[in-house]
Amino acid sequence: DLDGTLTNKDKKVSKENKIAIEKAIEKGVQVILASGRPLFGIEPIAKELELEKKGGYILAFNGGNIVECQTGKLLYATMMPENCVRDICRLARENGVHALTYSKDDRIVAESDTDQYVILEAVCNDTAILKVDDLEKYVDYSVAKFLVVGPHEKLLIVQDALLKKYGEILNAFFSEDYFLEVVPAEVAKDAALERLLNR
């Protein structure tokens, strides 16, 4: 796991952790980086650990994507059901919070580029924010996940509404009090790890 585990409060890999990872690889351990972050938010850490040379895997979007580091090959991908996008965007707007997802050119896409939580997600992934007028209309391509960001009490209303309507095809859970992760129902880090290990 990356945030709060492999990385420190500054989102960096400490010298001690880097040495520990290197020693594990030398002993034949396969390193798998698992995070809710998008692929482009994990790749710099994989590069820092030289996984493109030493081997290993990335489980991005909470396991929605599985990537082999040496080849860059996408081994598995699960995308958001398209019929949910409208309600995710609408519920965020109605409750005074922001939905965001990721662009094809590795940016955060949201209807605000000044919201503190949208900025926090951009900083976490070391990327820019693409501000759009209508997120639902902009997202005419497949995405692996949405993040709804804002004060916890408002996000609880969004979470409840999404799970009531789409509970069979979506999961909505908190990675932080201010980050509501919205992913396809079958997506989870443990499920992705099991899928990879079976492979």
XYZ file of N, CA and C in Angstrom:
597
model
N 0.856 -1.180 0.000
C 0.000 0.000 0.000
C 0.893 1.232 0.000
N 0.447 2.287 -0.667
C 1.301 3.470 -0.793
C 1.070 4.501 0.298
N -0.037 5.234 0.216
C -0.231 6.383 1.090
C -0.400 5.975 2.540
N 0.498 6.507 3.376
C 0.462 6.182 4.804
C 1.113 4.849 5.143
N 1.645 4.160 4.154
C 2.311 2.877 4.406
C 3.720 2.930 3.813
N 3.836 2.745 2.505
C 5.155 2.840 1.867
C 5.640 4.289 1.836
N 4.723 5.226 1.585
C 5.122 6.638 1.523
C 4.840 7.333 2.855
N 5.609 8.400 3.095
C 5.447 9.167 4.334
C 4.420 10.279 4.153
N 4.344 11.165 5.131
C 3.328 12.235 5.069
C 3.547 13.193 3.894
N 4.766 13.223 3.372
C 5.073 14.049 2.196
C 4.882 13.285 0.895
N 4.291 12.088 0.965
C 4.027 11.231 -0.206
C 5.321 10.745 -0.876
N 6.393 10.661 -0.085
C 7.683 10.196 -0.585
C 8.042 8.855 0.048
N 8.867 8.067 -0.665
C 9.366 6.803 -0.120
C 10.611 7.132 0.692
N 10.598 6.784 1.981
C 11.749 7.067 2.829
C 12.945 6.214 2.407
N 14.132 6.665 2.796
C 15.370 5.931 2.484
C 15.297 4.519 3.069
N 14.781 4.426 4.299
C 14.679 3.125 4.979
C 13.762 2.167 4.223
N 12.624 2.694 3.774
C 11.682 1.845 3.037
C 12.252 1.418 1.689
N 12.975 2.329 1.058
C 13.581 2.011 -0.231
C 14.600 0.874 -0.064
N 15.415 0.967 0.966
C 16.415 -0.081 1.245
C 15.721 -1.406 1.534
N 14.656 -1.361 2.315
C 13.911 -2.593 2.657
C 13.325 -3.248 1.401
N 12.772 -2.429 0.496
C 12.218 -2.947 -0.764
C 13.324 -3.580 -1.609
N 14.469 -2.887 -1.706
C 15.599 -3.408 -2.489
C 16.065 -4.755 -1.943
N 16.141 -4.872 -0.617
C 16.564 -6.136 0.011
C 15.552 -7.247 -0.274
N 14.273 -6.898 -0.230
C 13.224 -7.885 -0.507
C 13.331 -8.386 -1.945
N 13.554 -7.469 -2.884
C 13.685 -7.847 -4.300
C 14.897 -8.757 -4.496
N 15.994 -8.431 -3.822
C 17.214 -9.261 -3.910
C 16.954 -10.684 -3.437
N 16.014 -10.841 -2.501
C 15.672 -12.174 -1.977
C 14.614 -12.884 -2.819
N 14.206 -12.244 -3.926
C 13.243 -12.881 -4.830
C 11.794 -12.518 -4.594
N 11.549 -11.530 -3.734
C 10.171 -11.097 -3.459
C 9.649 -10.284 -4.644
N 8.429 -10.560 -5.079
C 7.770 -9.757 -6.114
C 7.082 -8.576 -5.424
N 7.457 -7.376 -5.820
C 6.877 -6.171 -5.226
C 5.642 -5.765 -6.021
N 4.558 -5.548 -5.308
C 3.296 -5.135 -5.922
C 2.847 -3.846 -5.227
N 2.777 -2.772 -5.988
C 2.336 -1.486 -5.447
C 0.824 -1.372 -5.619
N 0.106 -1.248 -4.516
C -1.356 -1.205 -4.561
C -1.850 0.129 -4.015
N -2.737 0.779 -4.778
C -3.224 2.087 -4.351
C -4.532 2.441 -5.034
N -5.262 3.348 -4.417
C -6.442 3.926 -5.058
C -6.053 4.952 -6.113
N -4.790 5.341 -6.123
C -4.326 6.332 -7.097
C -4.478 5.813 -8.534
N -4.543 6.740 -9.484
C -4.498 6.326 -10.896
C -3.103 5.811 -11.230
N -2.990 5.136 -12.349
C -1.716 4.560 -12.757
C -0.612 5.623 -12.804
N -0.922 6.799 -13.381
C 0.112 7.833 -13.495
C 0.568 8.377 -12.144
N -0.224 8.171 -11.109
C 0.150 8.597 -9.751
C 1.023 7.581 -9.034
N 1.118 6.368 -9.578
C 1.925 5.295 -8.973
C 3.229 5.089 -9.731
N 3.197 5.332 -11.034
C 4.372 5.054 -11.879
C 5.667 5.724 -11.402
N 5.634 6.972 -10.906
C 6.893 7.560 -10.424
C 7.527 6.771 -9.273
N 6.696 6.196 -8.407
C 7.226 5.389 -7.300
C 7.799 4.085 -7.833
N 7.107 3.478 -8.790
C 7.623 2.252 -9.419
C 8.965 2.531 -10.090
N 9.077 3.695 -10.706
C 10.323 4.085 -11.386
C 11.438 4.300 -10.360
N 11.094 4.980 -9.271
C 12.075 5.222 -8.205
C 12.615 3.905 -7.636
N 11.752 2.897 -7.558
C 12.157 1.581 -7.044
C 12.743 0.692 -8.146
N 12.816 1.236 -9.380
C 13.375 0.545 -10.548
C 12.648 -0.761 -10.871
N 11.326 -0.746 -10.700
C 10.550 -1.959 -10.955
C 10.464 -2.296 -12.439
N 10.708 -1.305 -13.315
C 10.716 -1.610 -14.754
C 11.904 -2.505 -15.109
N 12.952 -2.494 -14.258
C 14.110 -3.383 -14.458
C 14.003 -4.634 -13.590
N 13.545 -4.440 -12.378
C 13.584 -5.518 -11.379
C 12.309 -6.365 -11.338
N 11.272 -5.921 -12.034
C 10.010 -6.665 -12.035
C 9.065 -6.167 -10.963
N 7.859 -6.673 -10.985
C 6.835 -6.255 -10.035
C 5.579 -5.820 -10.768
N 4.597 -5.385 -10.007
C 3.278 -5.064 -10.558
C 2.705 -3.837 -9.883
N 1.757 -3.223 -10.555
C 0.996 -2.105 -10.006
C -0.480 -2.466 -10.012
N -1.120 -2.277 -8.865
C -2.587 -2.383 -8.769
C -3.091 -0.946 -8.605
N -3.540 -0.338 -9.688
C -4.009 1.055 -9.666
C -5.528 1.104 -9.515
N -6.054 2.291 -9.184
C -7.512 2.481 -9.038
C -8.122 1.440 -8.091
N -7.455 1.194 -6.960
C -7.918 0.193 -5.976
C -7.956 -1.225 -6.552
N -7.147 -1.475 -7.559
C -7.121 -2.802 -8.176
C -7.933 -2.887 -9.453
N -8.509 -1.782 -9.891
C -9.270 -1.770 -11.140
C -8.393 -1.999 -12.358
N -7.110 -1.647 -12.242
C -6.117 -1.922 -13.289
C -4.961 -2.692 -12.672
N -4.483 -3.709 -13.375
C -3.276 -4.425 -12.975
C -2.273 -4.290 -14.115
N -1.074 -3.787 -13.787
C -0.050 -3.527 -14.799
C 1.252 -4.225 -14.415
N 1.877 -4.840 -15.404
C 3.192 -5.457 -15.222
C 4.260 -4.380 -15.432
N 5.126 -4.185 -14.445
C 6.076 -3.069 -14.505
C 7.123 -3.207 -15.610
N 7.666 -4.398 -15.832
C 8.738 -4.551 -16.821
C 8.270 -4.283 -18.246
N 7.064 -4.691 -18.554
C 6.567 -4.549 -19.928
C 5.610 -3.373 -20.100
N 5.048 -2.884 -18.982
C 4.031 -1.846 -19.050
C 2.690 -2.383 -19.519
N 2.598 -3.712 -19.616
C 1.385 -4.346 -20.149
C 0.238 -4.286 -19.134
N -0.935 -3.889 -19.626
C -2.149 -3.890 -18.813
C -2.702 -5.315 -18.793
N -2.649 -5.942 -17.637
C -3.075 -7.334 -17.519
C -4.575 -7.454 -17.238
N -5.150 -6.428 -16.630
C -6.560 -6.501 -16.223
C -7.093 -5.081 -16.078
N -8.314 -4.861 -16.511
C -8.953 -3.547 -16.334
C -10.454 -3.713 -16.150
N -10.987 -3.033 -15.167
C -12.436 -2.960 -14.965
C -12.829 -1.494 -15.006
N -13.830 -1.172 -15.797
C -14.242 0.222 -15.951
C -15.593 0.485 -15.289
N -15.827 1.752 -14.980
C -17.078 2.167 -14.348
C -18.258 1.918 -15.278
N -19.373 1.419 -14.735
C -20.582 1.322 -15.564
C -21.006 2.728 -16.006
N -21.176 2.915 -17.302
C -21.454 4.257 -17.840
C -22.769 4.844 -17.356
N -23.739 3.980 -17.055
C -25.049 4.491 -16.633
C -25.021 5.149 -15.246
N -23.915 5.021 -14.522
C -23.815 5.615 -13.179
C -23.220 7.023 -13.197
N -22.546 7.369 -14.279
C -21.773 8.620 -14.332
C -22.656 9.835 -14.066
N -23.814 9.861 -14.686
C -24.710 11.023 -14.528
C -25.073 11.248 -13.065
N -25.458 10.186 -12.368
C -25.872 10.331 -10.969
C -24.712 10.686 -10.056
N -23.525 10.177 -10.339
C -22.356 10.535 -9.525
C -22.127 12.037 -9.613
N -22.133 12.567 -10.820
C -21.916 14.007 -11.037
C -23.056 14.839 -10.442
N -24.291 14.394 -10.659
C -25.464 15.122 -10.168
C -25.495 15.157 -8.643
N -25.275 14.010 -8.004
C -25.314 13.931 -6.538
C -24.229 14.791 -5.907
N -23.066 14.818 -6.536
C -21.986 15.671 -6.022
C -22.427 17.135 -6.062
N -22.927 17.565 -7.222
C -23.367 18.955 -7.387
C -24.462 19.320 -6.385
N -25.473 18.457 -6.279
C -26.625 18.728 -5.404
C -26.232 18.835 -3.931
N -25.132 18.187 -3.551
C -24.726 18.172 -2.147
C -23.526 19.073 -1.852
N -23.175 19.907 -2.829
C -22.128 20.900 -2.595
C -20.731 20.322 -2.452
N -20.505 19.191 -3.124
C -19.169 18.589 -3.143
C -18.756 18.409 -4.610
N -17.571 17.877 -4.850
C -17.089 17.766 -6.222
C -16.757 16.326 -6.598
N -17.244 15.925 -7.779
C -16.833 14.648 -8.362
C -15.634 14.933 -9.249
N -14.720 13.975 -9.289
C -13.590 14.098 -10.208
C -13.223 12.724 -10.739
N -12.554 12.732 -11.869
C -11.990 11.510 -12.427
C -10.693 11.904 -13.123
N -10.242 11.089 -14.063
C -8.913 11.288 -14.638
C -9.009 11.365 -16.161
N -8.244 12.283 -16.749
C -8.301 12.497 -18.197
C -7.404 11.500 -18.922
N -7.551 11.460 -20.237
C -6.722 10.563 -21.050
C -5.257 10.999 -21.056
N -5.024 12.277 -20.752
C -3.647 12.764 -20.727
C -3.121 12.950 -19.298
N -3.637 12.120 -18.392
C -3.099 12.019 -17.024
C -3.253 13.287 -16.182
N -4.426 13.882 -16.241
C -4.750 15.001 -15.360
C -5.994 14.661 -14.556
N -6.225 15.439 -13.500
C -7.474 15.378 -12.760
C -8.508 16.158 -13.566
N -9.710 15.617 -13.719
C -10.793 16.333 -14.405
C -11.896 16.602 -13.387
N -12.249 17.879 -13.235
C -13.290 18.264 -12.274
C -13.925 19.574 -12.712
N -15.044 19.907 -12.065
C -15.725 21.165 -12.379
C -15.165 22.323 -11.567
N -14.164 22.045 -10.729
C -13.489 23.092 -9.963
C -11.989 22.840 -9.971
N -11.236 23.924 -10.093
C -9.783 23.796 -9.940
C -9.294 24.601 -8.741
N -10.263 25.056 -7.910
C -9.907 25.818 -6.706
C -10.338 25.126 -5.416
N -11.160 24.077 -5.510
C -11.599 23.359 -4.316
C -10.389 22.701 -3.650
N -10.291 22.858 -2.334
C -9.113 22.358 -1.615
C -8.923 20.849 -1.752
N -10.015 20.105 -1.830
C -9.906 18.641 -1.903
C -9.540 18.170 -3.314
N -10.028 18.881 -4.322
C -9.634 18.590 -5.699
C -8.135 18.853 -5.846
N -7.681 19.973 -5.299
C -6.252 20.318 -5.332
C -5.430 19.262 -4.610
N -5.928 18.783 -3.481
C -5.220 17.755 -2.710
C -5.006 16.485 -3.537
N -6.016 16.078 -4.300
C -5.881 14.897 -5.151
C -4.861 15.152 -6.259
N -4.838 16.354 -6.795
C -3.852 16.702 -7.830
C -2.436 16.669 -7.265
N -2.262 17.224 -6.076
C -0.945 17.234 -5.423
C -0.489 15.815 -5.123
N -1.405 14.997 -4.616
C -1.090 13.596 -4.290
C -0.566 12.848 -5.515
N -1.095 13.173 -6.680
C -0.709 12.484 -7.915
C 0.266 13.294 -8.773
N 0.719 14.439 -8.224
C 1.692 15.293 -8.899
C 1.260 15.600 -10.336
N 0.037 16.100 -10.459
C -0.505 16.398 -11.790
C -1.309 17.694 -11.770
N -1.784 18.098 -12.922
C -2.582 19.320 -13.057
C -4.073 18.995 -13.026
N -4.872 20.040 -12.894
C -6.334 19.905 -12.899
C -6.867 20.471 -14.205
N -7.702 19.701 -14.868
C -8.416 20.180 -16.051
C -9.818 20.555 -15.597
N -10.118 21.863 -15.599
C -11.442 22.334 -15.174
C -12.383 22.289 -16.371
N -13.536 21.642 -16.174
C -14.544 21.542 -17.229
C -15.868 22.087 -16.707
N -16.728 22.526 -17.621
C -18.026 23.076 -17.218
C -18.981 21.982 -16.773
N -18.927 20.836 -17.435
C -19.867 19.752 -17.165
C -19.109 18.421 -17.221
N -18.816 17.868 -16.050
C -18.011 16.645 -15.974
C -18.690 15.480 -16.684
N -19.991 15.376 -16.489
C -20.742 14.278 -17.121
C -20.597 14.311 -18.647
N -20.721 15.490 -19.220
C -20.599 15.620 -20.687
C -19.161 15.388 -21.146
N -18.208 15.818 -20.339
C -16.800 15.688 -20.732
C -16.361 14.217 -20.765
N -16.844 13.454 -19.807
C -16.405 12.057 -19.697
C -17.175 11.197 -20.701
N -16.685 11.206 -21.951
C -17.292 10.384 -22.998
C -16.375 9.195 -23.322
N -15.563 8.829 -22.361
C -14.619 7.711 -22.490
C -14.717 6.855 -21.221
N -14.198 5.657 -21.272
C -14.262 4.750 -20.114
C -13.291 5.201 -19.034
N -13.766 5.196 -17.789
C -12.902 5.535 -16.647
C -12.962 4.410 -15.621
N -11.887 4.290 -14.866
C -11.792 3.203 -13.888
C -12.450 3.554 -12.562
N -12.468 4.861 -12.233
C -13.102 5.252 -10.961
C -13.424 6.734 -10.951
N -14.287 7.101 -10.019
C -14.559 8.492 -9.677
C -14.170 8.686 -8.220
N -13.836 9.911 -7.899
C -13.615 10.299 -6.520
C -14.561 11.451 -6.256
N -15.294 11.396 -5.164
C -16.152 12.516 -4.765
C -15.511 13.089 -3.514
N -15.219 14.393 -3.542
C -14.418 14.999 -2.475
C -15.158 16.148 -1.810
N -14.922 16.276 -0.500
C -15.570 17.347 0.244
C -15.720 16.973 1.704
N -16.482 17.765 2.467
C -16.700 17.480 3.880
C -17.405 16.124 4.069
N -16.982 15.395 5.084
C -17.438 14.020 5.302
C -18.961 13.898 5.389
N -19.587 14.815 6.136
C -21.044 14.703 6.344
C -21.810 14.823 5.027
N -21.313 15.620 4.103
C -21.953 15.747 2.789
C -21.697 14.510 1.932
N -20.493 13.975 2.046
C -20.148 12.773 1.276
C -20.959 11.561 1.724
N -21.312 11.516 2.998
C -22.130 10.400 3.507
C -23.470 10.340 2.779
N -24.045 11.502 2.471
C -25.328 11.555 1.748
C -25.150 10.996 0.334
N -24.052 11.388 -0.327
C -23.757 10.895 -1.676
C -23.535 9.385 -1.651
N -22.747 8.923 -0.673
C -22.467 7.488 -0.550
C -23.756 6.689 -0.387
N -24.618 7.145 0.515
C -25.871 6.447 0.788
C -26.747 6.368 -0.467
N -26.864 7.482 -1.180
C -27.698 7.520 -2.388
C -27.137 6.598 -3.477
N -25.822 6.611 -3.667
C -25.210 5.765 -4.700
C -25.367 4.281 -4.376
N -25.147 3.921 -3.124
C -25.250 2.505 -2.749
C -26.696 2.008 -2.801
N -27.641 2.881 -2.470
C -29.053 2.483 -2.550
C -29.460 2.195 -3.989
N -29.005 3.038 -4.915
C -29.425 2.903 -6.308
C -28.570 1.912 -7.096
N -27.265 1.901 -6.816
C -26.330 1.123 -7.656
C -25.516 0.090 -6.872
N -25.986 -0.264 -5.681
C -25.221 -1.159 -4.803
C -24.789 -2.475 -5.425
N -25.514 -2.943 -6.439
C -25.146 -4.208 -7.078
C -24.012 -4.043 -8.085
N -23.814 -2.836 -8.584
C -22.774 -2.652 -9.617
C -21.672 -1.665 -9.215
N -21.882 -0.946 -8.089
C -20.894 0.029 -7.617
C -20.533 -0.219 -6.170
N -19.333 0.198 -5.806
C -18.961 0.281 -4.397
C -18.538 1.719 -4.140
N -18.887 2.241 -2.987
C -18.511 3.604 -2.598
C -18.025 3.552 -1.158
N -16.749 3.888 -0.954
C -16.142 3.763 0.374
C -15.142 4.903 0.583
N -14.760 5.123 1.840
C -13.865 6.232 2.175
C -12.419 5.754 2.284
N -11.522 6.450 1.570
C -10.091 6.229 1.764
C -9.562 7.273 2.754
N -10.242 8.406 2.820
C -10.042 9.466 3.816
C -11.426 10.022 4.102
N -11.584 10.725 5.209
C -12.895 11.301 5.530
C -13.428 12.178 4.401
N -12.521 12.787 3.625
C -12.895 13.743 2.580
C -12.793 13.147 1.176
N -12.449 11.871 1.057
C -12.338 11.187 -0.238
C -13.284 9.992 -0.290
N -14.348 10.107 -1.082
C -15.261 8.987 -1.299
C -14.888 8.336 -2.625
N -14.371 7.128 -2.552
C -13.952 6.383 -3.748
C -15.175 5.683 -4.339
N -15.393 5.831 -5.617
C -16.515 5.176 -6.291
C -15.948 4.312 -7.412
N -16.122 2.994 -7.252
C -15.513 2.028 -8.180
C -16.529 0.951 -8.550
N -16.270 0.202 -9.617
C -17.142 -0.937 -9.922
C -17.185 -1.905 -8.738
N -18.304 -2.582 -8.576
C -18.534 -3.411 -7.385
C -17.460 -4.464 -7.140
N -16.914 -5.045 -8.202
C -15.955 -6.140 -8.028
C -14.533 -5.660 -7.767
N -14.321 -4.345 -7.746
C -12.972 -3.802 -7.591
C -12.614 -3.633 -6.118
N -11.482 -4.207 -5.743
C -10.910 -4.049 -4.403
C -9.457 -4.505 -4.471
N -8.619 -3.941 -3.614
C -7.199 -4.298 -3.639
C -6.996 -5.790 -3.384
N -7.725 -6.328 -2.401
C -7.531 -7.754 -2.074
C -7.987 -8.664 -3.217
N -9.080 -8.290 -3.870
C -9.573 -9.085 -5.002
C -8.580 -9.024 -6.172
N -7.993 -7.844 -6.397
C -7.012 -7.698 -7.474
C -5.752 -8.492 -7.168
N -5.346 -8.473 -5.913
C -4.163 -9.241 -5.506
C -4.400 -10.732 -5.732
N -5.577 -11.204 -5.346
C -5.915 -12.617 -5.553
C -5.928 -12.957 -7.056
N -6.483 -12.050 -7.856
C -6.527 -12.258 -9.305
C -5.111 -12.363 -9.883
N -4.242 -11.480 -9.422
C -2.860 -11.475 -9.895
C -2.122 -12.729 -9.441
N -2.295 -13.122 -8.201
C -1.610 -14.311 -7.673
C -2.082 -15.589 -8.384
N -3.378 -15.638 -8.706
C -3.892 -16.794 -9.453
C -3.281 -16.861 -10.840
N -3.044 -15.693 -11.413
C -2.432 -15.620 -12.740
C -0.983 -16.115 -12.687
